[in-house]
Amino acid sequence: MKKWFVLMAICLAFAQVGSAQIKMNGFVRPYTAVNLHAPNNYMIMEEKASITTTLSGSDARGVFVLDTWYHHLTQTANWDLTEAYVDLFFENADLRIGKQQVVWGKADGIPINDIVCPWNLQDFILQDFDDIRIGLNMVKANYYFSFVNLEALWIPKFHPMELAQSGPWVFSLPDTLNLPLETPGGLDNLPVSISYHQPVLPADKLGNSEFGFRLYGFNLGFDWALSYLDAWDDVPALSEKQLYASLTPAGMVPDSIGIWQAYNRMKMVGFNFSRPVLTGVLRAEGGYFTGKQFGLDGINLDSTGATIGPFSVTKPYAQYMVGWDQNWKSWLNLSGQYIEQRILDYDTAIQNDEINRLVSLLVRGGFMNETLQYQILALGNLDYEDALMRTMLTYNYSDGVRLILGADFLIAGKNSTTFRQFDFGRFDQNDNAYLKVIYSF
């Protein structure tokens, strides 16, 4: 808490310079979701209140976003300063210091270049994007040249992706594994229990900090950017598997498996651009990643029954997207995307598929001077054959009151044995309908 008071004091000091202005705005949002499968349990019953305070001076600004939640199902409350930063403005540059969200890239809903801030998957990917990104303490600077701009950022401390630990959106892992075992009757499968060990975060030291650069501009009709990021992978990778065995008259018999995970350093070189073409907008984005650890299949044993490596392998991979936006009428706008990830120098022992392809289609529009708005989002995995469909109807009752009625449908496909950020089939029993009422002030 002390660091936030220091930031606020700095902001107030700058706000005293020149004509200081203080502005406050926010919203209150009741949110209820019910499972569409029997027995139709409530999945979410919560209230969120958000207050944004902006203090502005002639050459400085401070922004503080305080979010509070009350969860009726667990009867718990929590709060967070989701953003708290100070902006300093200079003639050809600006500097932002504090907890902030950084958004890179052109892809809608699919992070390729947009991996600076980790995601909060407590409610899978069904949250608002203001809630799904986790703000980080960092220093971000922009310098504005004549035809191009340079952005640099430094993140002193790593923060991983946050997954649900309980409730309907837990990424559950198997607690047993069937191992082939020679018996007098032939080959048989022996169920062995699995214990998972929590990954250890990188030590808080300068050498473990993260940094990145982005060169961006608008030239010849192209809104473009080139980016580089040196950071930790938000998702831990398998680092060790240990098989524990007991000595029996029949020999060494496995009885449990221990699995350890670790965070690994990655580098990303990326690009993205958008440009009007004919009556639409062409978008593209891509990234080349090194340092990614991929888990390997199998339990390898030596003569004593202990495991031998390797447990994972480092491989580069590429991820890219091409999209098209078409606005026909106020009541019909379309956005489509094709996204592909390809592991380079592929090894057949890797648990992940060599190629993973996603497609998305967003249909939206409005009626009655935008008083009534609709949105339909479909995301599908062409390789795992699972999908997500989100439907939403918004009624703008007044400038300060919105009612949102929607439903989410998750469609199962092939089973996945590895963690996938967009594993829709894992949650195919979580189809839900929801109601949000947003009071803004």
GROMACS .gro file of C-alpha atoms in nm:
model
  441
    1MET     CA    1   0.000   0.000   0.000
    2LYS     CA    2   0.283   0.242   0.078
    3LYS     CA    3   0.396   0.257  -0.284
    4TRP     CA    4   0.048   0.365  -0.397
    5PHE     CA    5   0.043   0.650  -0.148
    6VAL     CA    6   0.383   0.758  -0.280
    7LEU     CA    7   0.249   0.755  -0.636
    8MET     CA    8  -0.056   0.953  -0.534
    9ALA     CA    9   0.161   1.208  -0.356
   10ILE     CA   10   0.372   1.249  -0.669
   11CYS     CA   11   0.060   1.291  -0.878
   12LEU     CA   12  -0.081   1.553  -0.641
   13ALA     CA   13   0.247   1.740  -0.648
   14PHE     CA   14   0.239   1.761  -1.027
   15ALA     CA   15  -0.128   1.851  -1.026
   16GLN     CA   16  -0.040   2.160  -0.823
   17VAL     CA   17   0.164   2.292  -1.114
   18GLY     CA   18  -0.047   2.516  -1.334
   19SER     CA   19  -0.424   2.483  -1.328
   20ALA     CA   20  -0.491   2.157  -1.146
   21GLN     CA   21  -0.803   1.963  -1.240
   22ILE     CA   22  -0.957   1.665  -1.065
   23LYS     CA   23  -1.206   1.441  -1.244
   24MET     CA   24  -1.383   1.131  -1.115
   25ASN     CA   25  -1.598   0.886  -1.307
   26GLY     CA   26  -1.692   0.522  -1.278
   27PHE     CA   27  -1.965   0.263  -1.283
   28VAL     CA   28  -2.150   0.002  -1.078
   29ARG     CA   29  -2.223  -0.332  -1.245
   30PRO     CA   30  -2.439  -0.614  -1.106
   31TYR     CA   31  -2.362  -0.934  -1.298
   32THR     CA   32  -2.549  -1.265  -1.281
   33ALA     CA   33  -2.482  -1.577  -1.490
   34VAL     CA   34  -2.664  -1.911  -1.476
   35ASN     CA   35  -2.554  -2.244  -1.621
   36LEU     CA   36  -2.781  -2.361  -1.904
   37HIS     CA   37  -2.728  -2.727  -1.811
   38ALA     CA   38  -2.931  -2.892  -1.534
   39PRO     CA   39  -2.949  -2.824  -1.243
   40ASN     CA   40  -2.893  -2.467  -1.373
   41ASN     CA   41  -2.660  -2.352  -1.097
   42TYR     CA   42  -2.557  -1.991  -1.065
   43MET     CA   43  -2.207  -1.944  -1.204
   44ILE     CA   44  -2.162  -1.576  -1.121
   45MET     CA   45  -2.345  -1.346  -0.882
   46GLU     CA   46  -2.140  -1.036  -0.817
   47GLU     CA   47  -2.133  -0.659  -0.802
   48LYS     CA   48  -1.842  -0.459  -0.931
   49ALA     CA   49  -1.781  -0.092  -0.859
   50SER     CA   50  -1.508   0.097  -1.043
   51ILE     CA   51  -1.390   0.452  -0.978
   52THR     CA   52  -1.136   0.630  -1.199
   53THR     CA   53  -0.972   0.941  -1.056
   54THR     CA   54  -0.774   1.167  -1.289
   55LEU     CA   55  -0.561   1.454  -1.160
   56SER     CA   56  -0.429   1.680  -1.436
   57GLY     CA   57  -0.175   1.960  -1.437
   58SER     CA   58  -0.011   2.154  -1.718
   59ASP     CA   59   0.263   1.896  -1.778
   60ALA     CA   60   0.159   1.596  -1.569
   61ARG     CA   61  -0.135   1.367  -1.507
   62GLY     CA   62  -0.216   1.094  -1.258
   63VAL     CA   63  -0.472   0.819  -1.314
   64PHE     CA   64  -0.596   0.583  -1.044
   65VAL     CA   65  -0.850   0.307  -1.113
   66LEU     CA   66  -0.994   0.140  -0.804
   67ASP     CA   67  -1.207  -0.171  -0.862
   68THR     CA   68  -1.406  -0.352  -0.592
   69TRP     CA   69  -1.605  -0.674  -0.617
   70TYR     CA   70  -1.851  -0.856  -0.396
   71HIS     CA   71  -1.909  -1.223  -0.482
   72HIS     CA   72  -2.240  -1.353  -0.348
   73LEU     CA   73  -2.166  -1.722  -0.417
   74THR     CA   74  -1.860  -1.722  -0.192
   75GLN     CA   75  -1.967  -1.425   0.022
   76THR     CA   76  -1.629  -1.263  -0.028
   77ALA     CA   77  -1.517  -0.914  -0.125
   78ASN     CA   78  -1.193  -0.795  -0.280
   79TRP     CA   79  -1.049  -0.481  -0.429
   80ASP     CA   80  -0.758  -0.384  -0.649
   81LEU     CA   81  -0.587  -0.076  -0.786
   82THR     CA   82  -0.604  -0.211  -1.140
   83GLU     CA   83  -0.418   0.094  -1.270
   84ALA     CA   84  -0.226   0.364  -1.085
   85TYR     CA   85   0.023   0.567  -1.286
   86VAL     CA   86   0.169   0.912  -1.343
   87ASP     CA   87   0.214   1.066  -1.689
   88LEU     CA   88   0.487   1.326  -1.747
   89PHE     CA   89   0.464   1.525  -2.073
   90PHE     CA   90   0.760   1.678  -2.258
   91GLU     CA   91   0.795   1.852  -2.594
   92ASN     CA   92   0.858   1.539  -2.803
   93ALA     CA   93   0.813   1.265  -2.547
   94ASP     CA   94   0.606   1.137  -2.258
   95LEU     CA   95   0.678   0.909  -1.965
   96ARG     CA   96   0.435   0.685  -1.777
   97ILE     CA   97   0.537   0.537  -1.440
   98GLY     CA   98   0.327   0.299  -1.231
   99LYS     CA   99   0.077   0.017  -1.265
  100GLN     CA  100  -0.066   0.018  -1.617
  101GLN     CA  101  -0.201  -0.192  -1.901
  102VAL     CA  102  -0.018  -0.202  -2.234
  103VAL     CA  103  -0.192  -0.320  -2.551
  104TRP     CA  104   0.006  -0.417  -2.859
  105GLY     CA  105  -0.126  -0.561  -3.184
  106LYS     CA  106  -0.422  -0.566  -3.424
  107ALA     CA  107  -0.573  -0.910  -3.354
  108ASP     CA  108  -0.914  -0.908  -3.186
  109GLY     CA  109  -0.923  -1.123  -2.872
  110ILE     CA  110  -0.619  -1.334  -2.969
  111PRO     CA  111  -0.284  -1.226  -2.820
  112ILE     CA  112   0.005  -1.245  -3.067
  113ASN     CA  113   0.205  -0.924  -3.015
  114ASP     CA  114  -0.025  -0.836  -2.724
  115ILE     CA  115   0.165  -1.034  -2.459
  116VAL     CA  116   0.310  -0.755  -2.245
  117CYS     CA  117   0.039  -0.786  -1.979
  118PRO     CA  118  -0.066  -1.136  -1.865
  119TRP     CA  119  -0.429  -1.243  -1.868
  120ASN     CA  120  -0.662  -1.313  -1.577
  121LEU     CA  121  -0.852  -1.631  -1.668
  122GLN     CA  122  -1.054  -1.660  -1.345
  123ASP     CA  123  -1.363  -1.663  -1.570
  124PHE     CA  124  -1.184  -1.811  -1.873
  125ILE     CA  125  -1.184  -1.562  -2.164
  126LEU     CA  126  -1.542  -1.447  -2.108
  127GLN     CA  127  -1.455  -1.134  -1.913
  128ASP     CA  128  -1.446  -0.780  -2.045
  129PHE     CA  129  -1.102  -0.696  -2.182
  130ASP     CA  130  -1.064  -0.426  -1.916
  131ASP     CA  131  -1.083  -0.708  -1.660
  132ILE     CA  132  -0.894  -0.979  -1.844
  133ARG     CA  133  -0.563  -0.792  -1.873
  134ILE     CA  134  -0.356  -0.762  -1.555
  135GLY     CA  135  -0.194  -0.424  -1.503
  136LEU     CA  136   0.179  -0.432  -1.428
  137ASN     CA  137   0.415  -0.195  -1.251
  138MET     CA  138   0.640  -0.060  -1.524
  139VAL     CA  139   0.807   0.241  -1.679
  140LYS     CA  140   0.694   0.324  -2.034
  141ALA     CA  141   0.840   0.601  -2.249
  142ASN     CA  142   0.739   0.731  -2.592
  143TYR     CA  143   0.950   0.954  -2.815
  144TYR     CA  144   0.785   1.115  -3.118
  145PHE     CA  145   0.997   1.169  -3.429
  146SER     CA  146   0.875   1.332  -3.750
  147PHE     CA  147   0.756   1.018  -3.929
  148VAL     CA  148   0.787   0.743  -3.670
  149ASN     CA  149   0.745   0.692  -3.295
  150LEU     CA  150   0.947   0.484  -3.050
  151GLU     CA  151   0.809   0.319  -2.738
  152ALA     CA  152   1.026   0.154  -2.472
  153LEU     CA  153   0.911  -0.023  -2.157
  154TRP     CA  154   1.072  -0.183  -1.854
  155ILE     CA  155   0.892  -0.419  -1.615
  156PRO     CA  156   1.095  -0.480  -1.297
  157LYS     CA  157   0.895  -0.781  -1.169
  158PHE     CA  158   0.737  -1.078  -1.344
  159HIS     CA  159   0.368  -1.157  -1.299
  160PRO     CA  160   0.227  -1.485  -1.440
  161MET     CA  161  -0.108  -1.558  -1.596
  162GLU     CA  162  -0.379  -1.609  -1.332
  163LEU     CA  163  -0.594  -1.922  -1.357
  164ALA     CA  164  -0.904  -2.013  -1.159
  165GLN     CA  165  -0.823  -2.225  -0.853
  166SER     CA  166  -1.184  -2.325  -0.788
  167GLY     CA  167  -1.525  -2.304  -0.950
  168PRO     CA  168  -1.646  -2.393  -1.300
  169TRP     CA  169  -1.348  -2.246  -1.488
  170VAL     CA  170  -1.066  -2.451  -1.329
  171PHE     CA  171  -0.816  -2.594  -1.577
  172SER     CA  172  -0.827  -2.934  -1.408
  173LEU     CA  173  -0.537  -3.172  -1.463
  174PRO     CA  174  -0.552  -3.553  -1.448
  175ASP     CA  175  -0.480  -3.700  -1.104
  176THR     CA  176  -0.386  -4.046  -1.236
  177LEU     CA  177  -0.189  -4.181  -1.528
  178ASN     CA  178  -0.205  -4.533  -1.672
  179LEU     CA  179   0.143  -4.680  -1.712
  180PRO     CA  180   0.204  -4.998  -1.916
  181LEU     CA  181   0.330  -5.278  -1.687
  182GLU     CA  182   0.442  -5.631  -1.767
  183THR     CA  183   0.237  -5.887  -1.566
  184PRO     CA  184   0.219  -6.267  -1.577
  185GLY     CA  185  -0.094  -6.226  -1.786
  186GLY     CA  186   0.074  -5.989  -2.031
  187LEU     CA  187   0.089  -5.613  -2.070
  188ASP     CA  188  -0.148  -5.427  -1.837
  189ASN     CA  189  -0.218  -5.063  -1.747
  190LEU     CA  190  -0.132  -4.962  -1.392
  191PRO     CA  191  -0.307  -4.648  -1.258
  192VAL     CA  192  -0.048  -4.426  -1.087
  193SER     CA  193  -0.135  -4.112  -0.889
  194ILE     CA  194   0.008  -3.775  -0.995
  195SER     CA  195   0.119  -3.494  -0.762
  196TYR     CA  196   0.176  -3.145  -0.904
  197HIS     CA  197   0.426  -2.901  -0.756
  198GLN     CA  198   0.365  -2.526  -0.783
  199PRO     CA  199   0.613  -2.350  -1.012
  200VAL     CA  200   0.855  -2.111  -0.843
  201LEU     CA  201   0.846  -1.751  -0.964
  202PRO     CA  202   1.172  -1.600  -1.094
  203ALA     CA  203   1.370  -1.422  -0.821
  204ASP     CA  204   1.313  -1.048  -0.780
  205LYS     CA  205   1.636  -0.912  -0.923
  206LEU     CA  206   1.736  -0.676  -1.201
  207GLY     CA  207   1.850  -0.957  -1.429
  208ASN     CA  208   1.500  -1.107  -1.424
  209SER     CA  209   1.320  -0.787  -1.526
  210GLU     CA  210   1.138  -0.764  -1.860
  211PHE     CA  211   1.180  -0.506  -2.134
  212GLY     CA  212   1.056  -0.428  -2.482
  213PHE     CA  213   1.053  -0.179  -2.769
  214ARG     CA  214   0.797  -0.082  -3.030
  215LEU     CA  215   0.848   0.127  -3.342
  216TYR     CA  216   0.518   0.250  -3.483
  217GLY     CA  217   0.367   0.505  -3.716
  218PHE     CA  218   0.116   0.588  -3.988
  219ASN     CA  219   0.272   0.608  -4.334
  220LEU     CA  220   0.135   0.564  -4.687
  221GLY     CA  221  -0.203   0.465  -4.547
  222PHE     CA  222  -0.058   0.192  -4.323
  223ASP     CA  223  -0.105   0.195  -3.946
  224TRP     CA  224   0.196  -0.021  -3.861
  225ALA     CA  225   0.419  -0.134  -3.576
  226LEU     CA  226   0.735  -0.341  -3.522
  227SER     CA  227   0.791  -0.480  -3.173
  228TYR     CA  228   1.045  -0.668  -2.963
  229LEU     CA  229   0.986  -0.816  -2.617
  230ASP     CA  230   1.226  -0.998  -2.385
  231ALA     CA  231   1.012  -1.144  -2.106
  232TRP     CA  232   0.911  -1.454  -1.913
  233ASP     CA  233   0.655  -1.695  -2.053
  234ASP     CA  234   0.328  -1.635  -1.863
  235VAL     CA  235   0.257  -2.011  -1.858
  236PRO     CA  236   0.501  -2.251  -1.684
  237ALA     CA  237   0.641  -2.547  -1.877
  238LEU     CA  238   0.716  -2.899  -1.762
  239SER     CA  239   1.065  -2.908  -1.612
  240GLU     CA  240   1.083  -3.247  -1.437
  241LYS     CA  241   0.891  -3.572  -1.398
  242GLN     CA  242   0.987  -3.810  -1.119
  243LEU     CA  243   0.851  -4.164  -1.090
  244TYR     CA  244   0.835  -4.309  -0.738
  245ALA     CA  245   0.837  -4.688  -0.711
  246SER     CA  246   0.810  -4.949  -0.437
  247LEU     CA  247   1.003  -5.276  -0.416
  248THR     CA  248   0.770  -5.578  -0.427
  249PRO     CA  249   0.830  -5.953  -0.481
  250ALA     CA  250   0.749  -5.885  -0.846
  251GLY     CA  251   1.014  -5.612  -0.862
  252MET     CA  252   0.995  -5.233  -0.869
  253VAL     CA  253   0.632  -5.125  -0.907
  254PRO     CA  254   0.548  -4.757  -0.977
  255ASP     CA  255   0.310  -4.600  -0.727
  256SER     CA  256   0.318  -4.222  -0.789
  257ILE     CA  257   0.449  -3.952  -1.020
  258GLY     CA  258   0.570  -3.604  -0.924
  259ILE     CA  259   0.555  -3.325  -1.181
  260TRP     CA  260   0.743  -2.996  -1.156
  261GLN     CA  261   0.698  -2.687  -1.371
  262ALA     CA  262   0.913  -2.378  -1.429
  263TYR     CA  263   0.882  -2.039  -1.598
  264ASN     CA  264   1.112  -1.982  -1.893
  265ARG     CA  265   1.253  -1.675  -2.064
  266MET     CA  266   1.119  -1.596  -2.411
  267LYS     CA  267   1.185  -1.341  -2.683
  268MET     CA  268   0.935  -1.212  -2.939
  269VAL     CA  269   0.989  -1.018  -3.261
  270GLY     CA  270   0.658  -0.903  -3.404
  271PHE     CA  271   0.483  -0.686  -3.659
  272ASN     CA  272   0.130  -0.570  -3.725
  273PHE     CA  273  -0.047  -0.335  -3.963
  274SER     CA  274  -0.388  -0.229  -4.086
  275ARG     CA  275  -0.485  -0.047  -4.404
  276PRO     CA  276  -0.810   0.052  -4.576
  277VAL     CA  277  -0.860  -0.156  -4.891
  278LEU     CA  278  -1.159  -0.095  -5.117
  279THR     CA  279  -1.457  -0.071  -4.879
  280GLY     CA  280  -1.297  -0.259  -4.589
  281VAL     CA  281  -0.989  -0.271  -4.368
  282LEU     CA  282  -0.713  -0.532  -4.401
  283ARG     CA  283  -0.536  -0.631  -4.080
  284ALA     CA  284  -0.233  -0.854  -4.029
  285GLU     CA  285  -0.012  -0.947  -3.737
  286GLY     CA  286   0.269  -1.192  -3.676
  287GLY     CA  287   0.534  -1.292  -3.427
  288TYR     CA  288   0.847  -1.507  -3.412
  289PHE     CA  289   0.911  -1.652  -3.066
  290THR     CA  290   1.224  -1.816  -2.922
  291GLY     CA  291   1.282  -1.980  -2.584
  292LYS     CA  292   0.943  -2.152  -2.561
  293GLN     CA  293   0.950  -2.482  -2.372
  294PHE     CA  294   0.721  -2.760  -2.498
  295GLY     CA  295   0.650  -3.068  -2.287
  296LEU     CA  296   0.736  -3.415  -2.418
  297ASP     CA  297   0.524  -3.728  -2.402
  298GLY     CA  298   0.615  -4.034  -2.202
  299ILE     CA  299   0.784  -4.140  -1.879
  300ASN     CA  300   1.141  -4.250  -1.947
  301LEU     CA  301   1.296  -4.486  -1.690
  302ASP     CA  302   1.651  -4.590  -1.617
  303SER     CA  303   1.755  -4.921  -1.459
  304THR     CA  304   1.676  -4.801  -1.105
  305GLY     CA  305   1.323  -4.689  -1.184
  306ALA     CA  306   1.407  -4.318  -1.167
  307THR     CA  307   1.316  -4.094  -1.457
  308ILE     CA  308   1.563  -3.960  -1.705
  309GLY     CA  309   1.516  -3.661  -1.933
  310PRO     CA  310   1.451  -3.476  -2.135
  311PHE     CA  311   1.113  -3.362  -2.000
  312SER     CA  312   1.071  -3.067  -2.236
  313VAL     CA  313   1.236  -2.922  -2.541
  314THR     CA  314   1.300  -2.564  -2.653
  315LYS     CA  315   1.163  -2.482  -2.996
  316PRO     CA  316   1.092  -2.157  -3.182
  317TYR     CA  317   0.746  -2.101  -3.314
  318ALA     CA  318   0.564  -1.853  -3.535
  319GLN     CA  319   0.214  -1.715  -3.493
  320TYR     CA  320   0.034  -1.499  -3.747
  321MET     CA  321  -0.306  -1.354  -3.826
  322VAL     CA  322  -0.482  -1.203  -4.124
  323GLY     CA  323  -0.815  -1.028  -4.079
  324TRP     CA  324  -1.073  -0.826  -4.267
  325ASP     CA  325  -1.321  -0.569  -4.135
  326GLN     CA  326  -1.623  -0.474  -4.342
  327ASN     CA  327  -1.872  -0.204  -4.240
  328TRP     CA  328  -2.180  -0.211  -4.461
  329LYS     CA  329  -2.458  -0.050  -4.264
  330SER     CA  330  -2.505   0.071  -3.908
  331TRP     CA  331  -2.691  -0.254  -3.844
  332LEU     CA  332  -2.432  -0.489  -4.001
  333ASN     CA  333  -2.055  -0.486  -3.948
  334LEU     CA  334  -1.836  -0.794  -4.001
  335SER     CA  335  -1.485  -0.880  -3.882
  336GLY     CA  336  -1.316  -1.208  -3.971
  337GLN     CA  337  -0.977  -1.350  -3.870
  338TYR     CA  338  -0.758  -1.649  -3.947
  339ILE     CA  339  -0.487  -1.727  -3.689
  340GLU     CA  340  -0.220  -1.996  -3.716
  341GLN     CA  341   0.054  -2.112  -3.481
  342ARG     CA  342   0.334  -2.332  -3.614
  343ILE     CA  343   0.609  -2.497  -3.407
  344LEU     CA  344   0.932  -2.481  -3.608
  345ASP     CA  345   1.181  -2.770  -3.625
  346TYR     CA  346   0.902  -2.991  -3.489
  347ASP     CA  347   0.965  -3.308  -3.288
  348THR     CA  348   0.693  -3.575  -3.289
  349ALA     CA  349   0.746  -3.633  -2.914
  350ILE     CA  350   0.613  -3.282  -2.837
  351GLN     CA  351   0.274  -3.290  -2.666
  352ASN     CA  352   0.145  -2.989  -2.864
  353ASP     CA  353   0.040  -3.025  -3.226
  354GLU     CA  354   0.279  -2.883  -3.485
  355ILE     CA  355   0.009  -2.656  -3.629
  356ASN     CA  356  -0.285  -2.501  -3.445
  357ARG     CA  357  -0.540  -2.294  -3.639
  358LEU     CA  358  -0.816  -2.065  -3.517
  359VAL     CA  359  -1.083  -1.873  -3.705
  360SER     CA  360  -1.310  -1.600  -3.572
  361LEU     CA  361  -1.610  -1.407  -3.697
  362LEU     CA  362  -1.758  -1.102  -3.527
  363VAL     CA  363  -2.099  -0.973  -3.640
  364ARG     CA  364  -2.238  -0.658  -3.479
  365GLY     CA  365  -2.464  -0.364  -3.542
  366GLY     CA  366  -2.716  -0.123  -3.395
  367PHE     CA  367  -3.073  -0.007  -3.436
  368MET     CA  368  -3.281   0.290  -3.321
  369ASN     CA  369  -2.983   0.530  -3.332
  370GLU     CA  370  -2.763   0.277  -3.149
  371THR     CA  371  -3.013   0.246  -2.862
  372LEU     CA  372  -3.027  -0.128  -2.930
  373GLN     CA  373  -2.702  -0.305  -3.021
  374TYR     CA  374  -2.621  -0.669  -3.089
  375GLN     CA  375  -2.300  -0.867  -3.113
  376ILE     CA  376  -2.227  -1.227  -3.212
  377LEU     CA  377  -1.874  -1.364  -3.178
  378ALA     CA  378  -1.775  -1.711  -3.300
  379LEU     CA  379  -1.430  -1.862  -3.235
  380GLY     CA  380  -1.339  -2.205  -3.365
  381ASN     CA  381  -1.031  -2.426  -3.353
  382LEU     CA  382  -0.990  -2.610  -3.683
  383ASP     CA  383  -0.757  -2.873  -3.538
  384TYR     CA  384  -0.918  -2.952  -3.202
  385GLU     CA  385  -1.265  -2.895  -3.354
  386ASP     CA  386  -1.401  -2.707  -3.053
  387ALA     CA  387  -1.565  -2.365  -3.058
  388LEU     CA  388  -1.709  -2.074  -2.861
  389MET     CA  389  -2.009  -1.861  -2.953
  390ARG     CA  390  -2.091  -1.542  -2.761
  391THR     CA  391  -2.416  -1.357  -2.819
  392MET     CA  392  -2.492  -1.020  -2.663
  393LEU     CA  393  -2.780  -0.773  -2.679
  394THR     CA  394  -2.728  -0.425  -2.529
  395TYR     CA  395  -3.004  -0.176  -2.452
  396ASN     CA  396  -2.876   0.177  -2.390
  397TYR     CA  397  -3.159   0.298  -2.169
  398SER     CA  398  -2.993   0.635  -2.109
  399ASP     CA  399  -2.648   0.795  -2.110
  400GLY     CA  400  -2.574   0.637  -1.773
  401VAL     CA  401  -2.767   0.307  -1.781
  402ARG     CA  402  -2.703   0.003  -1.999
  403LEU     CA  403  -2.865  -0.342  -1.985
  404ILE     CA  404  -2.674  -0.633  -2.137
  405LEU     CA  405  -2.835  -0.973  -2.195
  406GLY     CA  406  -2.620  -1.248  -2.339
  407ALA     CA  407  -2.537  -1.615  -2.366
  408ASP     CA  408  -2.217  -1.816  -2.412
  409PHE     CA  409  -2.204  -2.155  -2.582
  410LEU     CA  410  -1.893  -2.376  -2.565
  411ILE     CA  411  -1.870  -2.671  -2.804
  412ALA     CA  412  -1.656  -2.976  -2.733
  413GLY     CA  413  -1.416  -3.127  -2.984
  414LYS     CA  414  -1.109  -3.344  -2.951
  415ASN     CA  415  -0.963  -3.391  -2.603
  416SER     CA  416  -0.655  -3.186  -2.522
  417THR     CA  417  -0.387  -3.316  -2.285
  418THR     CA  418  -0.194  -2.987  -2.272
  419PHE     CA  419  -0.284  -2.639  -2.154
  420ARG     CA  420  -0.446  -2.427  -2.423
  421GLN     CA  421  -0.549  -2.070  -2.356
  422PHE     CA  422  -0.846  -2.115  -2.590
  423ASP     CA  423  -0.950  -2.466  -2.483
  424PHE     CA  424  -1.323  -2.424  -2.544
  425GLY     CA  425  -1.406  -2.795  -2.535
  426ARG     CA  426  -1.273  -2.833  -2.181
  427PHE     CA  427  -1.565  -2.620  -2.058
  428ASP     CA  428  -1.846  -2.753  -2.278
  429GLN     CA  429  -2.069  -2.794  -1.970
  430ASN     CA  430  -2.039  -2.422  -1.890
  431ASP     CA  431  -2.290  -2.287  -2.141
  432ASN     CA  432  -2.450  -1.991  -1.965
  433ALA     CA  433  -2.689  -1.699  -1.993
  434TYR     CA  434  -2.612  -1.373  -1.816
  435LEU     CA  435  -2.745  -1.031  -1.733
  436LYS     CA  436  -2.540  -0.720  -1.663
  437VAL     CA  437  -2.673  -0.380  -1.563
  438ILE     CA  438  -2.418  -0.097  -1.584
  439TYR     CA  439  -2.479   0.232  -1.404
  440SER     CA  440  -2.220   0.489  -1.515
  441PHE     CA  441  -2.146   0.820  -1.345
   0.00000   0.00000   0.00000
